[in-house]
mmCIF file of C-alpha atoms and ligand atoms in Angstrom:
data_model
loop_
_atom_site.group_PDB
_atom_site.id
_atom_site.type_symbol
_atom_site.label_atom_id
_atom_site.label_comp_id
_atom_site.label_asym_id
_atom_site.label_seq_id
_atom_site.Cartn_x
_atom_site.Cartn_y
_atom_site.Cartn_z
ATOM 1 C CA UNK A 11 0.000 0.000 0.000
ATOM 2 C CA UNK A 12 1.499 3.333 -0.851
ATOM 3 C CA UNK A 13 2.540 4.900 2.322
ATOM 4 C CA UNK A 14 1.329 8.703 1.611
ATOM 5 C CA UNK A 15 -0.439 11.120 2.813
ATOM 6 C CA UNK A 16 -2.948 11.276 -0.217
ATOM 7 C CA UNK A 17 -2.967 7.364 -0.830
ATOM 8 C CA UNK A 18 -4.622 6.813 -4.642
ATOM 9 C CA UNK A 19 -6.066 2.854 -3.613
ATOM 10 C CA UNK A 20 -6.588 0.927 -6.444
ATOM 11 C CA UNK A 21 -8.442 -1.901 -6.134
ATOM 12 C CA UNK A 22 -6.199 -5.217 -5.234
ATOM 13 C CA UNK A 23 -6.903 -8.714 -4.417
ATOM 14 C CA UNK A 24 -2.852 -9.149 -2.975
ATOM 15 C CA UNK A 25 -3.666 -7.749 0.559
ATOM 16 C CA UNK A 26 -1.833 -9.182 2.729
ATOM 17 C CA UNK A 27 -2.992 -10.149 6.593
ATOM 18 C CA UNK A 28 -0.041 -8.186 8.219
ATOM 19 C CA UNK A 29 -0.816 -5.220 5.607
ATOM 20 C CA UNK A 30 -4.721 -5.622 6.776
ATOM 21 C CA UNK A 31 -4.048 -5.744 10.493
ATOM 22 C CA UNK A 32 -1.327 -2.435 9.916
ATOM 23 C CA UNK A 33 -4.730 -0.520 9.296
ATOM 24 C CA UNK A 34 -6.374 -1.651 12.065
ATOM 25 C CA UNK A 35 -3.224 -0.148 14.607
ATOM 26 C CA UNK A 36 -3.105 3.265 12.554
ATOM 27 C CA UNK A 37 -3.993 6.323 14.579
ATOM 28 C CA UNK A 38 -7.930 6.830 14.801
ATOM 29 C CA UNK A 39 -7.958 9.680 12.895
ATOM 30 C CA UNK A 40 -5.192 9.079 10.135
ATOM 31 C CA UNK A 41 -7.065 5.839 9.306
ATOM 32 C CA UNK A 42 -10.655 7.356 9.649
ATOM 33 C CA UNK A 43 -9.018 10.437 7.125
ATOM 34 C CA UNK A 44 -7.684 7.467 4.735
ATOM 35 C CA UNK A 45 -10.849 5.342 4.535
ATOM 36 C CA UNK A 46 -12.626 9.027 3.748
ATOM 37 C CA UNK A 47 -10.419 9.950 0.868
ATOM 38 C CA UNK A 48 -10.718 6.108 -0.053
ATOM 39 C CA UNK A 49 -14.226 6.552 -0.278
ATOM 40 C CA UNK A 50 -14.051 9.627 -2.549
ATOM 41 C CA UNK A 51 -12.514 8.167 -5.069
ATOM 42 C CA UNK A 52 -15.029 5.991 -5.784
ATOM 43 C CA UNK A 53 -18.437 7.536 -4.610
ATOM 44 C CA UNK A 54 -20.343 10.574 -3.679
ATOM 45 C CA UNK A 55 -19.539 10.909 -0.015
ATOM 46 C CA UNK A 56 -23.290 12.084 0.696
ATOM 47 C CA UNK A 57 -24.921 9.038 -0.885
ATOM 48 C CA UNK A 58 -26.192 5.910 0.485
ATOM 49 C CA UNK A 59 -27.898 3.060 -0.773
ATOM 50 C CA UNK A 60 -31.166 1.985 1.146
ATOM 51 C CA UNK A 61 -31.652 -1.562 1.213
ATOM 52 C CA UNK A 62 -34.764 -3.222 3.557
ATOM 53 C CA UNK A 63 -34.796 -7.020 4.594
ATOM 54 C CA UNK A 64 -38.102 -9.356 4.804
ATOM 55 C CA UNK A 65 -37.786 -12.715 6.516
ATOM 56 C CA UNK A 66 -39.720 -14.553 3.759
ATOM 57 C CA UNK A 67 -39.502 -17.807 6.107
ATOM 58 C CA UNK A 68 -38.602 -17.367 9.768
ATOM 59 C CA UNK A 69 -36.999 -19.897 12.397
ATOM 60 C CA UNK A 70 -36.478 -23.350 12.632
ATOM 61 C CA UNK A 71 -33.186 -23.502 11.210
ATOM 62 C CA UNK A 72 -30.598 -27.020 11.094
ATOM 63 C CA UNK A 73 -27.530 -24.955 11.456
ATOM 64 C CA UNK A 74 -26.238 -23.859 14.363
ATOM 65 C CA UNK A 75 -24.993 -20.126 13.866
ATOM 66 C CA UNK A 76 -24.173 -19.076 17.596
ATOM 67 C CA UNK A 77 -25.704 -15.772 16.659
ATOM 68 C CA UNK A 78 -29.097 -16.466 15.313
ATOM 69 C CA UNK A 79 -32.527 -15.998 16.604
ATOM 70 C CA UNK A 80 -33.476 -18.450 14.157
ATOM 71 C CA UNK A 81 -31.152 -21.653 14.923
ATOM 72 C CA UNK A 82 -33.581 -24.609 15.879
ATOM 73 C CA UNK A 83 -30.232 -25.663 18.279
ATOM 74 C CA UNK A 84 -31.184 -22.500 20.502
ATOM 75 C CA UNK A 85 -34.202 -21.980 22.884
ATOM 76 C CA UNK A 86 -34.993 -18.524 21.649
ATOM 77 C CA UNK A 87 -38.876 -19.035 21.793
ATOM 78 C CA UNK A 88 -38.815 -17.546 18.360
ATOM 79 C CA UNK A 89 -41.671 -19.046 16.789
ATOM 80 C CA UNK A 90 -40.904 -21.363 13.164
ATOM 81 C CA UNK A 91 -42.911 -20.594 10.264
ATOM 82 C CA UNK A 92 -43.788 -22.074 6.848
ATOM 83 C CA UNK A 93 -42.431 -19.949 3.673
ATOM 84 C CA UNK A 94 -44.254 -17.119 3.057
ATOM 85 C CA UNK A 95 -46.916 -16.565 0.535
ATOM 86 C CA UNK A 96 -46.102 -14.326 -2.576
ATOM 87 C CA UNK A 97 -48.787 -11.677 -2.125
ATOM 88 C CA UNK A 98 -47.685 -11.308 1.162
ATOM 89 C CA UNK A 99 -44.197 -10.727 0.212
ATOM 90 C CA UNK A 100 -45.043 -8.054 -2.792
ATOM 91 C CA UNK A 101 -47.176 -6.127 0.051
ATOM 92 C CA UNK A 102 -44.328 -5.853 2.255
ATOM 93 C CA UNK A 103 -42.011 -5.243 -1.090
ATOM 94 C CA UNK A 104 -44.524 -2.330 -1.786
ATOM 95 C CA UNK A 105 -44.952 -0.764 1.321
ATOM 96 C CA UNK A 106 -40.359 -1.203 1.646
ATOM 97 C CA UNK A 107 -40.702 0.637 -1.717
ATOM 98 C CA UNK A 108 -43.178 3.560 -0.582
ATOM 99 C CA UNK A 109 -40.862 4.010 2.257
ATOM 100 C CA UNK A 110 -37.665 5.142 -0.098
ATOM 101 C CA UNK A 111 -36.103 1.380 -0.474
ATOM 102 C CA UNK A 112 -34.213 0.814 -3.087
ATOM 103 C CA UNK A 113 -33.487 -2.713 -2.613
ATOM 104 C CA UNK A 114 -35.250 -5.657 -1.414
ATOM 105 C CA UNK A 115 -33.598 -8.625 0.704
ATOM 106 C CA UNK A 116 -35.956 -11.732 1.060
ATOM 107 C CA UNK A 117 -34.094 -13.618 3.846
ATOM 108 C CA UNK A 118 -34.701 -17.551 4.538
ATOM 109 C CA UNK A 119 -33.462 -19.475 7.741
ATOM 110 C CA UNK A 120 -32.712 -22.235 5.496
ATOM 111 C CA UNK A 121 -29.370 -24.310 5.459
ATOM 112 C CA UNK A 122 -29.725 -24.512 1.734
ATOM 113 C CA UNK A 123 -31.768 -24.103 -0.670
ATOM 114 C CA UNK A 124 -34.179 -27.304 -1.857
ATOM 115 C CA UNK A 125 -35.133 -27.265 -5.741
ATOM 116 C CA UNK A 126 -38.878 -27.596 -4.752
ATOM 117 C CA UNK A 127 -38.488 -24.284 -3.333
ATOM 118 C CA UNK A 128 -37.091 -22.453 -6.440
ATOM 119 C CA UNK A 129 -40.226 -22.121 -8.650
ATOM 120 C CA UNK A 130 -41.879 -20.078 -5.849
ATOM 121 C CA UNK A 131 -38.802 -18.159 -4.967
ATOM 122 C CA UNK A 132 -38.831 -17.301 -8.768
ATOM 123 C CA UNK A 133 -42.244 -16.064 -8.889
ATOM 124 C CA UNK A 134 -41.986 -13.846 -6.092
ATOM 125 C CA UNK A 135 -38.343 -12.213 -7.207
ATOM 126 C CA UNK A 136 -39.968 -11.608 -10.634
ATOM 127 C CA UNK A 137 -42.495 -9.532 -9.075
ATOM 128 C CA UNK A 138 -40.774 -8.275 -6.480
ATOM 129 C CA UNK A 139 -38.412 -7.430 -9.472
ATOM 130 C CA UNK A 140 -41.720 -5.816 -11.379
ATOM 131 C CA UNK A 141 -42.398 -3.119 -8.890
ATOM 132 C CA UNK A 142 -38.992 -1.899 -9.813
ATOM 133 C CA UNK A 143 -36.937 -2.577 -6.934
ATOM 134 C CA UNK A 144 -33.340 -4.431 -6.754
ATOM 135 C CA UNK A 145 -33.767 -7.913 -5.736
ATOM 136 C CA UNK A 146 -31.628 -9.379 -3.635
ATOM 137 C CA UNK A 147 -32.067 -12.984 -1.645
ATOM 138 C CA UNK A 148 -30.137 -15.206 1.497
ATOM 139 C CA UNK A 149 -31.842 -18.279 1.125
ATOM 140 C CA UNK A 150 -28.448 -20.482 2.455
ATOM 141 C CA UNK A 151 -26.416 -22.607 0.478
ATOM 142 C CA UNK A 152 -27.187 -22.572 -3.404
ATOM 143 C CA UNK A 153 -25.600 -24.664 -6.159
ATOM 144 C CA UNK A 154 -24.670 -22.556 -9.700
ATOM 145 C CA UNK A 155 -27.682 -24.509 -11.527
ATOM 146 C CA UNK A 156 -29.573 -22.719 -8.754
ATOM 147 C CA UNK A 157 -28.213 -19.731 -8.862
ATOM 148 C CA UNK A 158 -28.775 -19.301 -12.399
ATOM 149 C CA UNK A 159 -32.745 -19.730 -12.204
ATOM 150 C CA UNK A 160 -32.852 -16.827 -9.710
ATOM 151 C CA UNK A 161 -30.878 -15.029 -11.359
ATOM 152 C CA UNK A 162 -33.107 -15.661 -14.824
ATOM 153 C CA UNK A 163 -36.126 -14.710 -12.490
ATOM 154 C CA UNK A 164 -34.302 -11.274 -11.879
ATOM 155 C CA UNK A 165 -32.353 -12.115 -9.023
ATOM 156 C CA UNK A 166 -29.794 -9.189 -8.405
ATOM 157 C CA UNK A 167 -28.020 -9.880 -5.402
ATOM 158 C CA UNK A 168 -27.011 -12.945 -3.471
ATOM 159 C CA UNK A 169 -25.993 -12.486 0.504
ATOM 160 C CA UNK A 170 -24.149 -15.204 1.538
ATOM 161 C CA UNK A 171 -21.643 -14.324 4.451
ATOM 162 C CA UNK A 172 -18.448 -15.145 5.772
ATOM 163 C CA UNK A 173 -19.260 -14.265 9.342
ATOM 164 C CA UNK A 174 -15.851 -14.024 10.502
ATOM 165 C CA UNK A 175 -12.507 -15.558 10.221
ATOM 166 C CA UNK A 176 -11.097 -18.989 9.341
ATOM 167 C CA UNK A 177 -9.432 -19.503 12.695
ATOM 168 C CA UNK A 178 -12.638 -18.342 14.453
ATOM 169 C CA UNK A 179 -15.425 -19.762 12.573
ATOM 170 C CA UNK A 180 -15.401 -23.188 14.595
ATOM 171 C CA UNK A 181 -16.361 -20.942 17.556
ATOM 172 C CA UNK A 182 -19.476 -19.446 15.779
ATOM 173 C CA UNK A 183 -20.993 -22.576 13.814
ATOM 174 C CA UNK A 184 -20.117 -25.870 13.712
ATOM 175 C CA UNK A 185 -22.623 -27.254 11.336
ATOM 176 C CA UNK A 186 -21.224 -25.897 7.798
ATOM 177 C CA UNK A 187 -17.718 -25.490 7.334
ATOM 178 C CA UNK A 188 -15.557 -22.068 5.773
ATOM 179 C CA UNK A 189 -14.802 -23.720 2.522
ATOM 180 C CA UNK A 190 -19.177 -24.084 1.866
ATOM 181 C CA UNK A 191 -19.374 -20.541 2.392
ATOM 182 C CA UNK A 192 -16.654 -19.672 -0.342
ATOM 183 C CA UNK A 193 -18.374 -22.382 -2.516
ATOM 184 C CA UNK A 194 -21.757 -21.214 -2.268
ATOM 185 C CA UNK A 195 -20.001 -17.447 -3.298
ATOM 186 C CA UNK A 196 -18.215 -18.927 -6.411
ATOM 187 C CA UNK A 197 -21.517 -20.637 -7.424
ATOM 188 C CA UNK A 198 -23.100 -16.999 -7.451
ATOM 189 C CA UNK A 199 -20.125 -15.569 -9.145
ATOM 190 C CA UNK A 200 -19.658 -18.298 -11.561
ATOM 191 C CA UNK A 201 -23.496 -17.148 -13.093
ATOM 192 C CA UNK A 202 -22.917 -13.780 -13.327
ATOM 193 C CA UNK A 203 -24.872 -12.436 -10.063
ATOM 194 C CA UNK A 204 -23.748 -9.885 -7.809
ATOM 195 C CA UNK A 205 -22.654 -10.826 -4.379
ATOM 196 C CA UNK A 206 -23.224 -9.673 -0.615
ATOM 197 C CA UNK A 207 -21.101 -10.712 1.176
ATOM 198 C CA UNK A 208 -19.763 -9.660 4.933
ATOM 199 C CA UNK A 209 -20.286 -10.464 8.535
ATOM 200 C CA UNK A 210 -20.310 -10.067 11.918
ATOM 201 C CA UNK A 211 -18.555 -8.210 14.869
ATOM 202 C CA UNK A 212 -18.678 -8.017 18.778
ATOM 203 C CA UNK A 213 -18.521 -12.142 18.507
ATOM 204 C CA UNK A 214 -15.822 -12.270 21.124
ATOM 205 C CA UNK A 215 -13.328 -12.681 18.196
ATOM 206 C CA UNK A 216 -10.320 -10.431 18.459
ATOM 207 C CA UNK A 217 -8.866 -7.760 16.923
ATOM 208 C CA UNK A 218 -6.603 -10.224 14.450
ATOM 209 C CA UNK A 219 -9.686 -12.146 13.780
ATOM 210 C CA UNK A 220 -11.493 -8.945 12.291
ATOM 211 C CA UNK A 221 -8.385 -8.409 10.406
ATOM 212 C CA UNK A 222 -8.013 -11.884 9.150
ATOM 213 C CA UNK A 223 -11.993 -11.930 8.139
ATOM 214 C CA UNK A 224 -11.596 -8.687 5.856
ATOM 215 C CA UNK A 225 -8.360 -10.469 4.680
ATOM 216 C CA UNK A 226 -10.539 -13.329 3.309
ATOM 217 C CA UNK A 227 -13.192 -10.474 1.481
ATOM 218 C CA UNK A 228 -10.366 -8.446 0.193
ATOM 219 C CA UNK A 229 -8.471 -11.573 -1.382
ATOM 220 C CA UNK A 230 -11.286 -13.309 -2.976
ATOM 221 C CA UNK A 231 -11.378 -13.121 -6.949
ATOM 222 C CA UNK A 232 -14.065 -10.529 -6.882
ATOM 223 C CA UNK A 233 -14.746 -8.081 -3.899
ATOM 224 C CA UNK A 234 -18.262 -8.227 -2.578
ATOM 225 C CA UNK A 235 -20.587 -5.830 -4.095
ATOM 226 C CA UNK A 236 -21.791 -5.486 -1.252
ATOM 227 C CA UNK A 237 -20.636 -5.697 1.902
ATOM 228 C CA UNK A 238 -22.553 -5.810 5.103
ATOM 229 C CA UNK A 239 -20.538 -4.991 8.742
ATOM 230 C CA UNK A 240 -22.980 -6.134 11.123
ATOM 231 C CA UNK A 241 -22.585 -5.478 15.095
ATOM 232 C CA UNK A 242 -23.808 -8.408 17.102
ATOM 233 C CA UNK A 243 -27.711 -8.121 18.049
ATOM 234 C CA UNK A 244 -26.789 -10.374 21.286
ATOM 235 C CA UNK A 245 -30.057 -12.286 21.337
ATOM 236 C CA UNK A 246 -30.772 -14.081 24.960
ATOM 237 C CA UNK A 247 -30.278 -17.977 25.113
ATOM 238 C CA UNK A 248 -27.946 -17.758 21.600
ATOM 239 C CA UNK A 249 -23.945 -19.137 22.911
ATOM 240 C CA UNK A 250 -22.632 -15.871 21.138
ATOM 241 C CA UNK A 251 -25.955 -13.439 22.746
ATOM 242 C CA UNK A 252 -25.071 -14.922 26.471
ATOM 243 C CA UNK A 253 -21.072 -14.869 25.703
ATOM 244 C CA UNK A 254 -21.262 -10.794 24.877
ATOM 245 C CA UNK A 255 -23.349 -10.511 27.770
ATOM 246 C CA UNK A 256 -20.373 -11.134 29.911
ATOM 247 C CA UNK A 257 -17.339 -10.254 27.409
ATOM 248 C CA UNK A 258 -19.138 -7.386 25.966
ATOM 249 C CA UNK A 259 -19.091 -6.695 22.088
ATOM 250 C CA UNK A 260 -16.262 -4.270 20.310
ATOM 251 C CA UNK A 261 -16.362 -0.827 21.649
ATOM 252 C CA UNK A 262 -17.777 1.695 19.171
ATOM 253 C CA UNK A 263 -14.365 3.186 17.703
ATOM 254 C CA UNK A 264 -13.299 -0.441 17.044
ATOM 255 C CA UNK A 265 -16.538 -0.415 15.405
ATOM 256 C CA UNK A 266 -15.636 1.866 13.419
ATOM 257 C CA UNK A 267 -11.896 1.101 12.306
ATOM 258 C CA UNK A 268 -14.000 -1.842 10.889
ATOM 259 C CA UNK A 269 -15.626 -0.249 8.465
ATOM 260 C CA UNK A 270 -12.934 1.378 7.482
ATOM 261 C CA UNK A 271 -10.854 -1.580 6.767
ATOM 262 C CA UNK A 272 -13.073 -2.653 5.059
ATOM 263 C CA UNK A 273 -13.680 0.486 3.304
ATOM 264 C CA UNK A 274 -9.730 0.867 2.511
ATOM 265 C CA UNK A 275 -9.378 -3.163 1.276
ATOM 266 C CA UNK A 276 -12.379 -2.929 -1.311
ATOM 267 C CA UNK A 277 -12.946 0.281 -2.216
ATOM 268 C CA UNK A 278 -15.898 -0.064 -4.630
ATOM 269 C CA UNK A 279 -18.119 -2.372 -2.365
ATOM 270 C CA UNK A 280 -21.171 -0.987 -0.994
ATOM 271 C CA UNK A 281 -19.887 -0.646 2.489
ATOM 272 C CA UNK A 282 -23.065 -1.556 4.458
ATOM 273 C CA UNK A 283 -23.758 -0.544 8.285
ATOM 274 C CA UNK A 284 -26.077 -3.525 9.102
ATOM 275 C CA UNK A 285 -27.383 -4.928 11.993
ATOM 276 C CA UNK A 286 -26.507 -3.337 15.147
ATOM 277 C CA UNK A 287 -27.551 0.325 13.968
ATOM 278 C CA UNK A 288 -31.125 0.007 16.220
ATOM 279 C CA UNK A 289 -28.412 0.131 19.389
ATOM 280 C CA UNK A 290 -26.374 3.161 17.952
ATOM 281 C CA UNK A 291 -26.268 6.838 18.521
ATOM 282 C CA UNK A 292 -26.296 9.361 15.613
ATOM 283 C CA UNK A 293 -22.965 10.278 16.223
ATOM 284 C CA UNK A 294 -21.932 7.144 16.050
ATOM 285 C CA UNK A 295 -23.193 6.225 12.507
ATOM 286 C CA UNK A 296 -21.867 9.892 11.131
ATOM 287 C CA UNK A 297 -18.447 8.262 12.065
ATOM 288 C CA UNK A 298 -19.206 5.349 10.347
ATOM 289 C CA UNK A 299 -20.315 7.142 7.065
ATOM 290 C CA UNK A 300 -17.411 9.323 7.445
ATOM 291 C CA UNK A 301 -15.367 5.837 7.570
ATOM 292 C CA UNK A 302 -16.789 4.692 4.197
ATOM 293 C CA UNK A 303 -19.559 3.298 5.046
ATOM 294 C CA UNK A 304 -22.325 4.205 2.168
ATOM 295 C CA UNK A 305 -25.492 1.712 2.541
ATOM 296 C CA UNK A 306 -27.871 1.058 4.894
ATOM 297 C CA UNK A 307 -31.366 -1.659 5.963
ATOM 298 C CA UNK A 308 -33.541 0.742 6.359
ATOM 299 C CA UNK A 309 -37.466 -0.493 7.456
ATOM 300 C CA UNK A 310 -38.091 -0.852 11.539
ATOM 301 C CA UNK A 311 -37.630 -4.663 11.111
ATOM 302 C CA UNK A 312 -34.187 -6.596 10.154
ATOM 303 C CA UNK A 313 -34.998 -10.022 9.983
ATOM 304 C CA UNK A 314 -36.250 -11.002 13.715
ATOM 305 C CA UNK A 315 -34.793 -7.891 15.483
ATOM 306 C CA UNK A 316 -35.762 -4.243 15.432
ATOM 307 C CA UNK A 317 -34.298 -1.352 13.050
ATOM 308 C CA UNK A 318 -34.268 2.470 13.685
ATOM 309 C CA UNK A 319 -38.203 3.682 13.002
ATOM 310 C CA UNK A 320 -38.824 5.478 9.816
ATOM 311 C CA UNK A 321 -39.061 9.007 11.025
ATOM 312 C CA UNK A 322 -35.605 8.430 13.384
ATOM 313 C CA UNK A 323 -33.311 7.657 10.039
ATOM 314 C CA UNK A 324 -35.277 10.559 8.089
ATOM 315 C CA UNK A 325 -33.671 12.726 10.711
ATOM 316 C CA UNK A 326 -30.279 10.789 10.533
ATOM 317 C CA UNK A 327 -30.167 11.484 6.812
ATOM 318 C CA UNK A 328 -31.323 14.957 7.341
ATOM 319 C CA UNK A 329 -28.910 16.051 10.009
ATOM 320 C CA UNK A 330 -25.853 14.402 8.376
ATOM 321 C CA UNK A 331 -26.968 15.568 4.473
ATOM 322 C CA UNK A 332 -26.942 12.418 3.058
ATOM 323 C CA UNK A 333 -29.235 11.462 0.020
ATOM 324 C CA UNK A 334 -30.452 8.340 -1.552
ATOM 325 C CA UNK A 335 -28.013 6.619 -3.275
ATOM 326 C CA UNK A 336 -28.735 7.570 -7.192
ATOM 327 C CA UNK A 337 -29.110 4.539 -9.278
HETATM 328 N N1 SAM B 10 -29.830 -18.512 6.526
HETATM 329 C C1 SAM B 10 -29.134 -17.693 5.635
HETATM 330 C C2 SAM B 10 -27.648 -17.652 5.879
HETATM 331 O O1 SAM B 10 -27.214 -17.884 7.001
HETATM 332 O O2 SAM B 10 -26.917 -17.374 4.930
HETATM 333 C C3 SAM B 10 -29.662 -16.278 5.537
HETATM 334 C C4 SAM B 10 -30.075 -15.511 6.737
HETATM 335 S S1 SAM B 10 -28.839 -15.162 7.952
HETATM 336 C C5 SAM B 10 -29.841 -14.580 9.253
HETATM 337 C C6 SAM B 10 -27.960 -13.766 7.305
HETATM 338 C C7 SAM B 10 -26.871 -13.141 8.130
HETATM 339 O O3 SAM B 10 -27.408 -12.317 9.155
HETATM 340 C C8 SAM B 10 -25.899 -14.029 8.883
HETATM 341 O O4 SAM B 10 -24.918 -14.571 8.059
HETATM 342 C C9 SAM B 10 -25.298 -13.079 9.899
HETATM 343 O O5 SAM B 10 -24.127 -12.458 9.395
HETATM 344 C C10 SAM B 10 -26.411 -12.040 10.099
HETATM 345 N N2 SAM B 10 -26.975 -12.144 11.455
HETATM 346 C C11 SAM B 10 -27.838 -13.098 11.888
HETATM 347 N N3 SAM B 10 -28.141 -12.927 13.192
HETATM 348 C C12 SAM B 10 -27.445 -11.832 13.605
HETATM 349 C C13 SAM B 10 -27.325 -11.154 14.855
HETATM 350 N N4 SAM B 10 -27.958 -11.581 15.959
HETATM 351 N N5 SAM B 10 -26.546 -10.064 14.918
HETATM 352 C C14 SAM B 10 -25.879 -9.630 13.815
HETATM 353 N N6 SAM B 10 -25.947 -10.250 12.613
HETATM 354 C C15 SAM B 10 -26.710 -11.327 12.505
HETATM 355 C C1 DTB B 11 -26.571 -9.247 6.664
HETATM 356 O O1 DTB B 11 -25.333 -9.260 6.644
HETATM 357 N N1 DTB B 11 -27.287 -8.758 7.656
HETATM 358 C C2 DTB B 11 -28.711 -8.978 7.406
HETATM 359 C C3 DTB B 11 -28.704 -9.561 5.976
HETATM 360 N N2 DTB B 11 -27.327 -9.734 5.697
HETATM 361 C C4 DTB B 11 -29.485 -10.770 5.679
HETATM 362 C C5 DTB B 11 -29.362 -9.763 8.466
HETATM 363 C C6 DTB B 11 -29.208 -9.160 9.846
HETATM 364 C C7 DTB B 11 -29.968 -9.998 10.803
HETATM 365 C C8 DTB B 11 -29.928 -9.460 12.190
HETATM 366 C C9 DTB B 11 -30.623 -10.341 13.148
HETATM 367 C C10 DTB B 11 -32.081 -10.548 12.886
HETATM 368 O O2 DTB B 11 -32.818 -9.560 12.658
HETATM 369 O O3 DTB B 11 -32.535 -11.685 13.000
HETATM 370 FE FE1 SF4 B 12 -29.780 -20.562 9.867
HETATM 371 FE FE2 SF4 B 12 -28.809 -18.411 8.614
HETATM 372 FE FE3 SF4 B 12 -29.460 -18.311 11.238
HETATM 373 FE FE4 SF4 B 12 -27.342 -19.698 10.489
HETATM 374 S S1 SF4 B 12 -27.635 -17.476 10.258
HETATM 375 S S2 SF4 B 12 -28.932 -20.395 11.924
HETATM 376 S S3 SF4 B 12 -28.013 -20.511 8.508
HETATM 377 S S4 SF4 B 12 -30.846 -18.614 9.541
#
């Protein structure tokens, strides 16, 4: 990495971890000033994209994600339901697109996706696709065959993450292994989709894990289009929910160095403050927009836990001067 105070970052896939976790000890401010002239290059600083999740089929799940509401190995009392009907799903598209969305994520607690499931899923992301929104789906593990009907249905996006890194994934979920997770990402590659791709921090991984998980993003053939930094929702009777209860997550300017890693290591990825944002201040997000960040979920609702309300990230936007992302 040129070593400047004005450094022009192309886009690389030869990062290495020791030049990824140099970022993460730079001075606050002198990596918070590179990640915002990073960001510059490549976007309008003022622009965000607004993306808004649906959980098209809630709960129940076979793997065992430490995080998840949704993991049928946790006693979360979240109640399992069947796969949602497509009228249902185009309402809630609608009302997402009446409310300023841009894009719209159907998420599935499935471990992968069956093939009996894929004419449905088709239908809906053609009409969700109809009311002219992005489409974007997590439905688990997909093979390429499958990845190519959605994306012939008008699938834009695919969000299949990483979570974390290699050396700490065995911590977070035992029940599908690192190399599925890249697999599952070349499959959606290998058809032509876009990818979302990111993960999670405040897991009780450390500050070389972080480093080692945006190592694994920024060396893959082709960055993420988007990708998602989610703080931990710690959700009661989940291993990781209890574990932050007593270790407590990352404190809000390591938070922040994260995006902007990641902001520095793929610069043209839709850098995507995800879940975690119901539990921040204002100020707080402005740092993380000033760190690269430049998409959003916007909608009160992530996928089982709550987002900022409508009217409280109308006054985010306001107060900071941000607009829409133009498509
Ligand atoms: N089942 C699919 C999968 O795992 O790919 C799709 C849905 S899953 C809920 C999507 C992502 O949401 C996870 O990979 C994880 O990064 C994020 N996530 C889930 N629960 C979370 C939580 N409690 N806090 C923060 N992020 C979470
Ligand atoms: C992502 O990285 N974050 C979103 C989306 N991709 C699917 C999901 C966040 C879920 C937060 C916990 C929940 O609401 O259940
Ligand atoms: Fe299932 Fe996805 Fe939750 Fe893991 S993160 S338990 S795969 S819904």
């Amino acid at each position: 990495m040129a070593d400047t105070a004005h450094p022009f970052v192309t886009v690389r896939h030869d990062w290495t971890k020791a030049e990824i976790a140099a970022l993460f000890d730079l001075p606050f401010m002198e990596l918070v000033y590179r990640a915002a002239t990073v960001h510059r290059q490549y976007f309008d600083p003022s622009e965000v994209q607004l993306s808004q999740l649906l959980s098209i089929k809630t709960g129940g799940c076979a793997e065992n994600c430490g995080y998840c509401s949704q993991s049928a190995h946790h006693k979360t009392g979240l109640k399992a339901s069947k796969l949602m009907p497509v009228d249902e799903v185009l309402t809630a598209a609608k009302a997402a697109k009446d409310g300023g969305a841009q894009r719209f994520c159907m998420g599935a607690a499935w471990r992968d996706l069956k093939d009996r499931d894929v004419p449905a899923l088709a239908e809906m992301i053609s009409e969700v696709k109809a009311l002219g929104l992005e489409t974007c789906a997590t439905l688990g593990m997909i093979t390429a065959d499958q990845a190519k009907s959605l994306k012939d249905a008008g699938l834009d996006y695919y969000n299949h993450n990483l979570d974390t890194s290699p050396e700490y994934y065995a911590d977070v979920v035992t029940t599908r292994t690192y190399q599925e997770r890249l697999d599952t990402l070349e499959a959606v590659r290998e058809v032509g989709m876009k990818t979302c791709c990111g993960g999670i921090v405040g897991m009780g991984e450390s500050r070389a894990d972080r480093a080692s998980f945006l190592h694994q993003l920024a060396t893959l053939p082709a960055h993420p289009d988007s990708l998602p930094i989610n703080n931990l929702v710690p959700v009661s009777n989940t291993p990781l929910g209890e574990l932050s209860k007593v270790k407590g997550g990352v404190t809000p300017v390591e938070f922040v160095r994260t995006i902007a890693v990641a902001r520095i290591v793929c610069p043209k990825s839709m850098v995507r403050l995800s879940a975690g944002r119901n539990e921040m201040s204002e100020e707080l997000q402005a740092l993380c927009f000033m760190a690269g960040a430049n998409s959003i979920f916007v909608g009160d609702q992530l996928l089982t836990t709550a987002n900022p309300e409508r009217g409280t990230d109308a006054h985010l936007m306001q107060s900071l001067g941000l607009r829409p992302m133009t498509m």
